mmCIF file of C-alpha atoms in Angstrom:
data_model
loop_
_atom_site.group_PDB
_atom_site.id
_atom_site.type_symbol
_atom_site.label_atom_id
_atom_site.label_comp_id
_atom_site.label_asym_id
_atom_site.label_seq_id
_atom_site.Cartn_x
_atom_site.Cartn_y
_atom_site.Cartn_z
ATOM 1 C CA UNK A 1 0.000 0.000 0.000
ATOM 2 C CA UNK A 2 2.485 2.359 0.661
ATOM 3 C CA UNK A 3 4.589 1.595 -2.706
ATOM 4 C CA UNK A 4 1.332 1.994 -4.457
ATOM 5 C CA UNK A 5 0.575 5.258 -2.900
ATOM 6 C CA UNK A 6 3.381 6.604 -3.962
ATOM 7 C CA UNK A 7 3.431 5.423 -7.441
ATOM 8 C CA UNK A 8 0.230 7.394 -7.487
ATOM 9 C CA UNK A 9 1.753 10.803 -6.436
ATOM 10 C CA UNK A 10 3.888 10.102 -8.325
ATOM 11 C CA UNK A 11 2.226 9.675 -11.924
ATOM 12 C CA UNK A 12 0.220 12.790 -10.897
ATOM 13 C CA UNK A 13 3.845 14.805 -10.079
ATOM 14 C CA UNK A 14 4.903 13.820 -13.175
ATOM 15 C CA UNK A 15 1.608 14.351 -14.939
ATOM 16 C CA UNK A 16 1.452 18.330 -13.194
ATOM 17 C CA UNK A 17 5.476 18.846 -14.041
ATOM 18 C CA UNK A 18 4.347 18.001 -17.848
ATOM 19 C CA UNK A 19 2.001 20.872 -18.382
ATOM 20 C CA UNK A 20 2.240 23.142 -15.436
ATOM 21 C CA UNK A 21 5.765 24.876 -14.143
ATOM 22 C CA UNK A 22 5.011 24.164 -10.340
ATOM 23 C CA UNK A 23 8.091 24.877 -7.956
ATOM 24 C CA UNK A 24 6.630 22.822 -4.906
ATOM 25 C CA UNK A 25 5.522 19.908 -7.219
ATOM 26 C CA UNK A 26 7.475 17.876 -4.462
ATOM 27 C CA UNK A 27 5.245 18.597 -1.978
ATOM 28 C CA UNK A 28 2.642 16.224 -3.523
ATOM 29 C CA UNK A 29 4.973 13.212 -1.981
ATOM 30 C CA UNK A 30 3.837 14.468 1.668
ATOM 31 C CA UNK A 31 0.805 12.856 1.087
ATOM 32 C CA UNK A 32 1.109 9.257 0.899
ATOM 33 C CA UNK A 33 3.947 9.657 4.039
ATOM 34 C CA UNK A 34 0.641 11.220 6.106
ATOM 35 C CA UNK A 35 -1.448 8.489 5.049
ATOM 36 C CA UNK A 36 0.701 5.573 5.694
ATOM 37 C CA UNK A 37 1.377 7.031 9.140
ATOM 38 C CA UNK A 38 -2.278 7.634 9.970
ATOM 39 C CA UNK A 39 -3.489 4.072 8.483
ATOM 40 C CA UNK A 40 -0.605 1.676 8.202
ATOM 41 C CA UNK A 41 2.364 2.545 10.632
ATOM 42 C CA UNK A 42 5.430 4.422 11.026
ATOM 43 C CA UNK A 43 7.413 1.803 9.335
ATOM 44 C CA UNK A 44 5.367 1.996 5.892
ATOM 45 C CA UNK A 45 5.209 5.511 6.726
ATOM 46 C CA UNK A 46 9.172 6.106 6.572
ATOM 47 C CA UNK A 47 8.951 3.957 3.207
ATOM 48 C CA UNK A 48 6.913 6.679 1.715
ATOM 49 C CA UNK A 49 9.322 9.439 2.970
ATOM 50 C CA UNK A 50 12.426 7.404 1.036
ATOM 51 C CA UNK A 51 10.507 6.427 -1.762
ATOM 52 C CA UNK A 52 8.927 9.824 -2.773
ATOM 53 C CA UNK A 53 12.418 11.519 -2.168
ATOM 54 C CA UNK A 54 13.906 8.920 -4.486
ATOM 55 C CA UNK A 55 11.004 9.305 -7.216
ATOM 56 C CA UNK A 56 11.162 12.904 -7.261
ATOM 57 C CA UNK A 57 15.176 12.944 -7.919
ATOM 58 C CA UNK A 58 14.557 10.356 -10.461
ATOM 59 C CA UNK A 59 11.431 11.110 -11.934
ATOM 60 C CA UNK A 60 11.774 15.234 -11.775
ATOM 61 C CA UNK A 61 15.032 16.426 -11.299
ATOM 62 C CA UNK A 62 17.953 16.907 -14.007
ATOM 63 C CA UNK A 63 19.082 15.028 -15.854
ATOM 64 C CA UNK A 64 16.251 12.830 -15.680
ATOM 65 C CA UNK A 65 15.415 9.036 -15.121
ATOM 66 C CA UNK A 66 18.583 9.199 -13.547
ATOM 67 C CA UNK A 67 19.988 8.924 -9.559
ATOM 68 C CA UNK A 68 22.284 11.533 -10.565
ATOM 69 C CA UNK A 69 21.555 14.972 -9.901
ATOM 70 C CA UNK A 70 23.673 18.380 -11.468
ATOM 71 C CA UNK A 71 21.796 21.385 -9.871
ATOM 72 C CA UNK A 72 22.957 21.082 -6.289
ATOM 73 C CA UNK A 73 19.547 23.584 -5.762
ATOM 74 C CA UNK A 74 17.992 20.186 -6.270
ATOM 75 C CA UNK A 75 20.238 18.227 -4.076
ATOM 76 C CA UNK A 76 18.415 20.743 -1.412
ATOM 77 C CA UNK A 77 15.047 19.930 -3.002
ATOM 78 C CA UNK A 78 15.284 16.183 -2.469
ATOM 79 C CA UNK A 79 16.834 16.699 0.815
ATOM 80 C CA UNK A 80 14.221 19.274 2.318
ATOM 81 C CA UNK A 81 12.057 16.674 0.798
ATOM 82 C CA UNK A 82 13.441 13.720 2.508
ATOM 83 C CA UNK A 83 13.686 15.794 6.108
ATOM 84 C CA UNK A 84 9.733 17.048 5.709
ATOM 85 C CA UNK A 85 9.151 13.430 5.197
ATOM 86 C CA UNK A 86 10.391 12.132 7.931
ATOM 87 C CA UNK A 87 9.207 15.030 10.571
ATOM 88 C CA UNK A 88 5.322 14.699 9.133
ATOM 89 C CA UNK A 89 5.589 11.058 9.351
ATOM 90 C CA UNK A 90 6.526 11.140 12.866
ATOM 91 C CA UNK A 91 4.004 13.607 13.925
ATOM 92 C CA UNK A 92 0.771 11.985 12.026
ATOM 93 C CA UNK A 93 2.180 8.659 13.435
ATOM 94 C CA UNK A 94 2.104 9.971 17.194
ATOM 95 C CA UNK A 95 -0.840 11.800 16.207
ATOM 96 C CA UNK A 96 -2.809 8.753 15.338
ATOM 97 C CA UNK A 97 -1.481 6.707 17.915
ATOM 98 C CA UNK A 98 -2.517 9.123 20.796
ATOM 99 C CA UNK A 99 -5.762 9.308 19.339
ATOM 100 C CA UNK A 100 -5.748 5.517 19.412
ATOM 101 C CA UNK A 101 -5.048 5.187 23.164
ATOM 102 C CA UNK A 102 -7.600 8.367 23.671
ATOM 103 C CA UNK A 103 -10.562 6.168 22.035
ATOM 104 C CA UNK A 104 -9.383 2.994 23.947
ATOM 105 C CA UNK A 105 -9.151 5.057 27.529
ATOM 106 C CA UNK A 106 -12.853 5.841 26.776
ATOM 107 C CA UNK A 107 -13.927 2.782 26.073
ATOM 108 C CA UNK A 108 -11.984 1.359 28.857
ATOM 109 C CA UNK A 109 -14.092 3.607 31.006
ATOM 110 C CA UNK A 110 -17.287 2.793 29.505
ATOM 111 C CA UNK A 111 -16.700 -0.804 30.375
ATOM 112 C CA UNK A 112 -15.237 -0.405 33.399
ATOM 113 C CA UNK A 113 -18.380 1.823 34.811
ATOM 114 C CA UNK A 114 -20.726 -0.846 33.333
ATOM 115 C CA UNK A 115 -18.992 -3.661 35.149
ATOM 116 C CA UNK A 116 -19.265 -1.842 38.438
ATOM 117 C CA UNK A 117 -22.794 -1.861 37.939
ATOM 118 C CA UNK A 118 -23.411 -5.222 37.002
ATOM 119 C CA UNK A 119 -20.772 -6.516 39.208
ATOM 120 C CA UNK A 120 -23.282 -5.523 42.706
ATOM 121 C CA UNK A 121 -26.218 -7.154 40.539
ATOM 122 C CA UNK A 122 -25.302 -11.110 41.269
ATOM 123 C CA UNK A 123 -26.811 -12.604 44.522
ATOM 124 C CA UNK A 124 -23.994 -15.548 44.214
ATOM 125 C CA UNK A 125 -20.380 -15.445 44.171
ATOM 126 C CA UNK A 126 -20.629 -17.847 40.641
ATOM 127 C CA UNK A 127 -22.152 -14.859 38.695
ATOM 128 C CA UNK A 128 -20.014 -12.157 40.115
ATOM 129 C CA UNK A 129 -17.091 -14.193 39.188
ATOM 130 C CA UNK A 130 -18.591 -14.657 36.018
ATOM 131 C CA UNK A 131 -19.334 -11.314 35.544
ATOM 132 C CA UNK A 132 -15.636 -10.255 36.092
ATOM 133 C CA UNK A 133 -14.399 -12.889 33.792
ATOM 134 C CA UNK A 134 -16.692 -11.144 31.023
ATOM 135 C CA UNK A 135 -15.616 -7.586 31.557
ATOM 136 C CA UNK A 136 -11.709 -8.054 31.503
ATOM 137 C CA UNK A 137 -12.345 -9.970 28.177
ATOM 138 C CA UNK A 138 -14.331 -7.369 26.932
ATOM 139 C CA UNK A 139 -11.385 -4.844 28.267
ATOM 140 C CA UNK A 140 -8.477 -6.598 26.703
ATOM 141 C CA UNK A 141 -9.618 -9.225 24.172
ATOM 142 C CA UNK A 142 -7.592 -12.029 25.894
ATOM 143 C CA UNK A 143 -8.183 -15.397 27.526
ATOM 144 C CA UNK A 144 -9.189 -14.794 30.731
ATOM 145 C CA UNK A 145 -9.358 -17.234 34.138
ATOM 146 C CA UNK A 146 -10.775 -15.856 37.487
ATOM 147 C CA UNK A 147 -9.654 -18.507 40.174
ATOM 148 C CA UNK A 148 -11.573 -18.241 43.822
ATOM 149 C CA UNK A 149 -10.091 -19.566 47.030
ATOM 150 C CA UNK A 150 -10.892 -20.098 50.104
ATOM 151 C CA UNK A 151 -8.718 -21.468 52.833
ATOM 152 C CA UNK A 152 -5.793 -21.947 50.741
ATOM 153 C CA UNK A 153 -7.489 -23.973 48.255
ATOM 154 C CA UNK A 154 -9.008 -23.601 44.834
ATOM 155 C CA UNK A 155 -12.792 -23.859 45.042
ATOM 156 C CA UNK A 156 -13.854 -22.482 41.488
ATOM 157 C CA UNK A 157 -12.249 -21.580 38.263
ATOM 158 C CA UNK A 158 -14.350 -19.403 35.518
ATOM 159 C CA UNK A 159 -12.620 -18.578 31.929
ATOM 160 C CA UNK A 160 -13.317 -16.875 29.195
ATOM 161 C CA UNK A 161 -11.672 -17.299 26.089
ATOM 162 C CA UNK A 162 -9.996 -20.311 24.464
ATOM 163 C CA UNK A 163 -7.492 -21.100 27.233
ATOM 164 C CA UNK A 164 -7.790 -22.200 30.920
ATOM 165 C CA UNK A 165 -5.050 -22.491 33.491
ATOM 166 C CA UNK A 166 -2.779 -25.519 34.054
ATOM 167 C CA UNK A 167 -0.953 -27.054 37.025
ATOM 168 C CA UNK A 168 1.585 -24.020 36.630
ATOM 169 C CA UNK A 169 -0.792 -21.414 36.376
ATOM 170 C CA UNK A 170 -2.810 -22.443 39.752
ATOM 171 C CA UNK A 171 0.418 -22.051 41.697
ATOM 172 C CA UNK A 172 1.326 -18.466 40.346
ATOM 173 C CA UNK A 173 -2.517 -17.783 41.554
ATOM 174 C CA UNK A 174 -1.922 -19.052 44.338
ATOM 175 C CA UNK A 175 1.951 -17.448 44.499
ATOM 176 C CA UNK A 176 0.153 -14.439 43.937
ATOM 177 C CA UNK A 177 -2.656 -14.111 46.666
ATOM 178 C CA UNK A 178 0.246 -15.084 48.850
ATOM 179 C CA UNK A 179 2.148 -12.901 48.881
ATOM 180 C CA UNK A 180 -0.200 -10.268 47.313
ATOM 181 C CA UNK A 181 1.265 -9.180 44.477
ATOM 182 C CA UNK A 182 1.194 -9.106 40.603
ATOM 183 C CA UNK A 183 2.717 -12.272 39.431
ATOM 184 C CA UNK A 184 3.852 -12.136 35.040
ATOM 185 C CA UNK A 185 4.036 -15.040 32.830
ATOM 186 C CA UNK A 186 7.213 -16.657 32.219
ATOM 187 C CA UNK A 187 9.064 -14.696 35.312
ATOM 188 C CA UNK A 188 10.480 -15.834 38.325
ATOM 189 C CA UNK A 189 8.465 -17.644 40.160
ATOM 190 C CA UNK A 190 6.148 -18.292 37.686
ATOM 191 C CA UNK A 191 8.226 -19.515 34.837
ATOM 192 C CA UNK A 192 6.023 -22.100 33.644
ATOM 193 C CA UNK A 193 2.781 -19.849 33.323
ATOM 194 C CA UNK A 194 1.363 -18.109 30.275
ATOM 195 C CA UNK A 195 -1.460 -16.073 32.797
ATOM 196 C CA UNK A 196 -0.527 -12.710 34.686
ATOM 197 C CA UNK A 197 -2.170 -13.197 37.753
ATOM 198 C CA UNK A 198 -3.468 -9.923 39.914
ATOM 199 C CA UNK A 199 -4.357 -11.224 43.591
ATOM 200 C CA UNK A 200 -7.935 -9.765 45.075
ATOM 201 C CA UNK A 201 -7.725 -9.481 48.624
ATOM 202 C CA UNK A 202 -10.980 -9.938 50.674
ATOM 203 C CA UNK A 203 -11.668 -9.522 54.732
ATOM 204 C CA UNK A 204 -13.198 -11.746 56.813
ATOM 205 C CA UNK A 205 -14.162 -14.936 55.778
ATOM 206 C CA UNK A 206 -15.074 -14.625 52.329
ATOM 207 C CA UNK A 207 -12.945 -16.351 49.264
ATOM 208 C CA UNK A 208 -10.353 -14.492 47.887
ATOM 209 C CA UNK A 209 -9.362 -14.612 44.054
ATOM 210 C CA UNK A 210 -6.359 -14.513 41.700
ATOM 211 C CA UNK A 211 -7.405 -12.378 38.363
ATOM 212 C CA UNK A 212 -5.570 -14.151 35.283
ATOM 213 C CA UNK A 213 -5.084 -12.416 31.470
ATOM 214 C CA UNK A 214 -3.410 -14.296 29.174
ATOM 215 C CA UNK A 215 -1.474 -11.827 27.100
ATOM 216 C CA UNK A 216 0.755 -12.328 23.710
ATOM 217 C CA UNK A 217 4.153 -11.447 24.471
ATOM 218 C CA UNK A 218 4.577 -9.200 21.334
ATOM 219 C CA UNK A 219 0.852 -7.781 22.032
ATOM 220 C CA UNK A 220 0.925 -6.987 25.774
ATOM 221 C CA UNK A 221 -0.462 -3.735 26.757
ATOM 222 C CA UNK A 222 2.160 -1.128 28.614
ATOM 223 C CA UNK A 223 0.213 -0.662 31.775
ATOM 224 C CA UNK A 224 -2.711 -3.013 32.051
ATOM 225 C CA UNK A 225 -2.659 -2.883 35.868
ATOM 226 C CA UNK A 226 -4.596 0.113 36.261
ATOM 227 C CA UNK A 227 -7.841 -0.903 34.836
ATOM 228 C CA UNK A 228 -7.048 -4.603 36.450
ATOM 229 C CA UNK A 229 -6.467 -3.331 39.972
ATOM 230 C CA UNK A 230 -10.085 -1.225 39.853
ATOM 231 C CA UNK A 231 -11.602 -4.136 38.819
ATOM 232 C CA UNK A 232 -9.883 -6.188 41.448
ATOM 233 C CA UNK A 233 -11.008 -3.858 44.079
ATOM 234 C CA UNK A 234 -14.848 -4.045 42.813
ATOM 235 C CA UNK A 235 -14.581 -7.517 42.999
ATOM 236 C CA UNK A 236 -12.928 -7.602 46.698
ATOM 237 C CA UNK A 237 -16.234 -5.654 47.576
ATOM 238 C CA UNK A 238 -18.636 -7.210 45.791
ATOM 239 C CA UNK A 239 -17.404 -10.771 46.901
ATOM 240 C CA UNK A 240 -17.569 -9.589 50.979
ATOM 241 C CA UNK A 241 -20.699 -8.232 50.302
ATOM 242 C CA UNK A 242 -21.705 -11.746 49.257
ATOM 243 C CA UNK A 243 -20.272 -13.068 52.030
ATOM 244 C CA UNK A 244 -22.016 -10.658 54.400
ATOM 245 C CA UNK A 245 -25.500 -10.988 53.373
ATOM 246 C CA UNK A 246 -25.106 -15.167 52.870
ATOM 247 C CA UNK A 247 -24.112 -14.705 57.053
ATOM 248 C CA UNK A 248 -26.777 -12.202 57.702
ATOM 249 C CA UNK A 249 -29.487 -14.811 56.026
ATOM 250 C CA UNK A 250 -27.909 -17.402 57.860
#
């Protein structure tokens, strides 16, 4: 796509230059570099940049359908050209990808203040659970296990997604509500795991849980913990609420 783009500024460069004297003619190779960086990357993005500087020299400087250029005005040319290039690449890039993380903040939000009110809906700790499991998929698209304990042992396990955990992935749950901290995949102690496991601390009685996300290594968020530790807290309350009112009917 972005080879093709610029073939097409291109022709129509080459097309102006043939019946209209145009001295910023060049600047028709910005465009493809803006729209590879808003729709397909900074990498296809920089492609553009080289590949309209190197059209332009060949294509539109003299002596043409050459590399070799005479006028060192137009060394400057496809320089300046190459520079702007580069710079508007880089800015539409960060552009888009700030506006990319602005849209996913919102919807993170949106889901996140849904969950909070389905998540005191349930009158049994199998639908809250369930109800968690739901939201973090819908929040990160990953496999995701929600493992309740109670007394040091696993009473239920609810998943979402194609994977559920193994041997190795209980004990990092259960590494993690130990000592109470954010256990990652594939790092000491839990070398064996593919789940990051978030521990949800309860009082009292009731069951705690382990929050697992099974991320791809080359497709993990930067900071997923924030949105994961608010919904670990709503489920810490919503699970010794449970508790409460099953003792109060009782």
């Amino acid at each position: 796509m972005s080879v093709a783009m610029t073939a097409v500024a291109t022709a129509l460069a080459v097309g102006i230059d043939s019946r209209v004297t145009i001295p910023n003619v060049s600047m028709v190779f910005v465009v493809p570099v803006v729209m590879a960086a808003i729709g397909l990357g900074l990498g296809p993005s920089l492609c553009s940049a080289v590949l309209g500087a190197l059209a332009y020299n060949f294509f539109l400087t003299e002596p043409r359908y050459t590399l070799i250029v005479d006028d060192p005005a137009n060394v400057w040319a496809i320089g300046l050209l190459f520079v702007v290039g580069l710079i508007v690449s880089g800015v539409a890039f960060t552009s888009h990808r700030r506006a990319a993380e602005a849209a996913l903040l919102r919807r993170q939000v949106a889901l996140l203040q849904d969950y909070g009110r389905e998540v005191a809906a349930p009158d049994n700790i199998k639908a809250i659970v369930l109800t968690t499991s739901r939201a973090l998929a819908a929040l990160f698209g990953v496999p995701v296990a929600v493992i309740l304990v109670s007394d040091g042992k696993v009473v239920s396990v609810e998943r979402v997604g194609g994977a559920g955990p193994q041997e190795a992935e209980i004990e990092a749950a259960l590494s993690s509500l130990a000592t109470g901290s954010f256990v990652r995949a594939g790092v000491y102690p839990a070398v064996a795991s593919r789940f990051d496991f978030w521990p949800v601390a309860t009082t009292g009685q009731a069951p705690s849980a382990a929050i697992g996300l099974l991320f791809d290594p080359e497709e993990r968020p930067l900071a997923p913990s924030t949105p994961i530790e608010i919904v670990a807290r709503l489920l810490s309350l919503a699970l010794d609420r449970q508790h409460l009112l099953v003792g109060h009917s009782a």
